């Protein structure tokens, strides 16, 4: 579902991604960890067309991201094509970014109606199903300010799912939450994974990574330092940088 081949991204003179190669199979969960500034968010943003890679190739479901290839030459991707590809990717951020003036249900139905042209009645029916799936069927008419952080993040997940994505990206989805609210969000993500969603999750929740991830990637300084089965990486890290990072998390 995702294939990165020596992906590089720089901002001016600052090289942020220095040749990231990885693959995420359909239905798999990849968890990405690493110190602040290592390029994790930038990598997710490249997958989601929010940044364009400068070198290397990035594919989602076989489609090149950010460029169009003709022969062995690359050309800018038409915005129409980029937008179409982007619709199939759901993203959940650390700060939930809900529309404050819309109810929970209003947030969930917005994009299907505006972007996909789904009929309002259909969007509402599906929106209610999705709110139920994240355990918020009784909060449909509640505004974000009246919801806890964990509830807001679950609305954000339902909102992303409303576009029927084939890939979900999570950027530290529980980092802004009070500790007692982390579990309810991880439980929704765990369920989503077991329902077969392909997911790339930047997180420092090692329990989640250990149980749910098919692959754990440790990034530092814009490179993949170590990747593999999460249980192996966590119990037997091979690199000093990984050991140091993990020891600081505990
Ligand atoms: P992480 O998510 O691992 O903490 P980021 O991907 O957010 O790391 O950032 C990696 C590096 O890229 C940081 O040094 C950050 O300051 C820099 N960076 C990110 N976005 C931009 C941008 N739009 N312009 C300039 N530098 C950026
Ligand atoms: Mg980040």
Coordinates of C-alpha atoms in Angstrom, one line a residue, residues 51-245:
X51 CA 5.0 18.0 1.1
X52 CA 6.7 17.0 -2.1
X53 CA 9.7 14.7 -2.0
X54 CA 12.9 16.0 -3.6
X55 CA 14.4 12.7 -4.6
X56 CA 13.5 9.1 -4.5
X57 CA 10.1 7.6 -5.2
X58 CA 7.0 7.3 -3.0
X59 CA 4.1 5.2 -4.1
X60 CA 0.6 4.7 -2.5
X61 CA -1.3 1.7 -3.8
X62 CA 1.0 1.6 -6.8
X63 CA 0.5 5.3 -7.7
X64 CA 3.5 7.6 -7.7
X65 CA 2.9 10.5 -5.2
X66 CA 3.7 14.1 -6.2
X67 CA 4.9 13.3 -9.7
X68 CA 3.9 11.8 -12.9
X69 CA 6.4 9.6 -14.7
X70 CA 6.8 9.5 -18.4
X71 CA 9.6 7.2 -19.7
X72 CA 12.3 7.8 -17.1
X73 CA 11.4 11.5 -16.6
X74 CA 9.3 12.9 -13.8
X75 CA 6.9 15.8 -14.2
X76 CA 4.8 17.7 -11.6
X77 CA 1.6 16.0 -10.8
X78 CA -1.6 17.8 -11.8
X79 CA -3.4 19.1 -8.7
X80 CA -6.5 17.3 -9.8
X81 CA -4.7 14.0 -9.7
X82 CA -3.0 14.8 -6.4
X83 CA -6.4 15.7 -4.8
X84 CA -7.9 12.5 -6.1
X85 CA -5.1 10.4 -4.6
X86 CA -5.3 12.3 -1.4
X87 CA -9.0 11.6 -0.9
X88 CA -8.1 7.9 -0.3
X89 CA -5.8 8.8 2.6
X90 CA -7.1 9.6 6.0
X91 CA -4.9 11.6 8.4
X92 CA -5.3 12.1 12.2
X93 CA -3.1 14.7 13.9
X94 CA -1.9 15.3 17.4
X95 CA -4.3 18.3 17.7
X96 CA -7.6 17.0 16.5
X97 CA -8.3 20.0 14.3
X98 CA -12.1 19.6 14.4
X99 CA -14.3 22.4 13.1
X100 CA -15.3 24.1 16.3
X101 CA -18.6 25.4 15.0
X102 CA -19.8 22.0 13.9
X103 CA -21.2 19.2 16.0
X104 CA -19.5 15.8 16.1
X105 CA -21.8 14.5 13.3
X106 CA -21.3 17.8 11.4
X107 CA -17.6 17.2 11.4
X108 CA -17.9 13.7 10.2
X109 CA -20.3 14.4 7.3
X110 CA -18.6 17.6 6.0
X111 CA -16.0 16.1 3.6
X112 CA -18.2 13.3 2.2
X113 CA -20.8 16.0 1.2
X114 CA -18.4 18.7 0.1
X115 CA -15.7 16.7 -1.5
X116 CA -17.4 13.5 -2.6
X117 CA -20.8 14.9 -3.3
X118 CA -22.5 12.3 -1.1
X119 CA -26.2 13.0 -0.4
X120 CA -26.8 14.5 3.0
X121 CA -29.1 11.8 4.2
X122 CA -26.6 9.1 3.2
X123 CA -23.7 11.0 4.8
X124 CA -25.7 11.3 8.0
X125 CA -26.6 7.6 8.1
X126 CA -23.0 6.7 7.5
X127 CA -21.7 9.3 10.0
X128 CA -23.9 7.9 12.7
X129 CA -22.5 4.4 12.0
X130 CA -19.0 5.8 12.2
X131 CA -19.6 7.6 15.5
X132 CA -21.0 4.3 16.9
X133 CA -17.8 2.6 15.7
X134 CA -15.7 5.0 17.8
X135 CA -18.1 4.7 20.7
X136 CA -19.7 8.1 20.4
X137 CA -23.2 7.4 19.2
X138 CA -24.6 9.5 21.9
X139 CA -22.4 12.5 21.1
X140 CA -23.6 13.2 17.5
X141 CA -25.0 16.6 18.4
X142 CA -22.3 17.7 20.7
X143 CA -19.8 20.4 19.8
X144 CA -16.1 19.8 20.1
X145 CA -15.6 22.2 23.1
X146 CA -18.0 20.0 25.1
X147 CA -16.0 16.8 24.3
X148 CA -13.0 15.5 26.1
X149 CA -9.7 15.3 24.2
X150 CA -10.1 11.6 23.8
X151 CA -13.6 12.0 22.5
X152 CA -12.5 14.7 20.1
X153 CA -9.8 12.5 18.8
X154 CA -12.3 9.7 18.2
X155 CA -14.5 12.1 16.3
X156 CA -11.4 13.0 14.2
X157 CA -10.8 9.3 13.5
X158 CA -14.5 8.9 12.5
X159 CA -14.2 12.0 10.3
X160 CA -11.2 10.5 8.5
X161 CA -13.0 7.2 8.0
X162 CA -16.0 8.9 6.5
X163 CA -14.0 9.3 3.3
X164 CA -13.5 5.5 3.1
X165 CA -9.7 5.8 3.0
X166 CA -7.5 2.9 1.9
X167 CA -4.7 4.1 4.2
X168 CA -4.8 5.9 7.5
X169 CA -1.9 8.1 8.8
X170 CA -1.7 8.9 12.5
X171 CA 0.7 11.6 13.7
X172 CA 1.2 11.2 17.5
X173 CA -2.6 10.8 17.9
X174 CA -2.4 10.5 21.7
X175 CA 0.4 12.8 22.6
X176 CA -1.8 15.8 23.4
X177 CA -4.1 13.7 25.6
X178 CA -4.3 13.4 29.4
X179 CA -2.9 9.9 30.3
X180 CA -6.3 8.6 31.3
X181 CA -7.8 9.3 27.9
X182 CA -5.0 7.6 25.8
X183 CA -6.5 4.1 26.2
X184 CA -9.9 4.9 24.6
X185 CA -8.2 6.3 21.4
X186 CA -5.7 3.4 21.2
X187 CA -8.6 1.0 21.6
X188 CA -10.3 2.5 18.5
X189 CA -7.1 2.3 16.6
X190 CA -6.5 -1.3 17.6
X191 CA -10.0 -2.2 16.4
X192 CA -9.4 -0.4 13.1
X193 CA -6.2 -2.4 12.7
X194 CA -8.0 -5.7 13.4
X195 CA -10.7 -4.7 10.9
X196 CA -7.9 -4.7 8.3
X197 CA -7.1 -1.0 7.8
X198 CA -3.6 -0.2 6.5
X199 CA -2.1 2.2 9.0
X200 CA 1.1 4.2 9.5
X201 CA 1.3 5.4 13.1
X202 CA 3.8 7.8 14.6
X203 CA 3.6 7.1 18.3
X204 CA 5.5 6.7 21.4
X205 CA 3.0 4.2 22.8
X206 CA 5.3 1.2 22.8
X207 CA 2.6 -1.1 24.2
X208 CA 0.4 -0.4 21.2
X209 CA 3.4 -0.8 18.8
X210 CA 4.3 -4.1 20.4
X211 CA 0.7 -5.5 20.2
X212 CA -0.6 -4.0 17.0
X213 CA 2.2 -3.2 14.7
X214 CA 3.5 -5.6 12.0
X215 CA 6.6 -3.4 11.7
X216 CA 8.3 -1.0 13.9
X217 CA 10.6 1.6 12.3
X218 CA 13.0 3.7 14.4
X219 CA 14.0 6.9 12.7
X220 CA 16.7 9.3 13.7
X221 CA 18.2 12.2 11.8
X222 CA 16.2 11.6 8.7
X223 CA 17.2 8.0 8.2
X224 CA 15.7 4.6 9.2
X225 CA 18.1 3.4 11.8
X226 CA 16.4 0.1 12.5
X227 CA 13.2 -1.6 11.4
X228 CA 11.6 -5.0 12.0
X229 CA 9.2 -7.0 14.1
X230 CA 8.2 -4.7 17.0
X231 CA 8.9 -7.4 19.7
X232 CA 12.4 -7.9 18.3
X233 CA 13.2 -4.3 18.0
X234 CA 11.9 -3.5 21.4
X235 CA 13.5 -6.4 23.3
X236 CA 16.7 -6.6 21.3
X237 CA 17.5 -3.3 19.6
X238 CA 20.6 -3.6 17.4
X239 CA 21.8 0.0 17.3
X240 CA 23.1 2.2 20.1
X241 CA 20.8 5.1 19.0
X242 CA 17.7 2.8 19.2
X243 CA 18.8 1.5 22.7
X244 CA 19.3 5.0 24.0
X245 CA 16.0 6.2 22.6

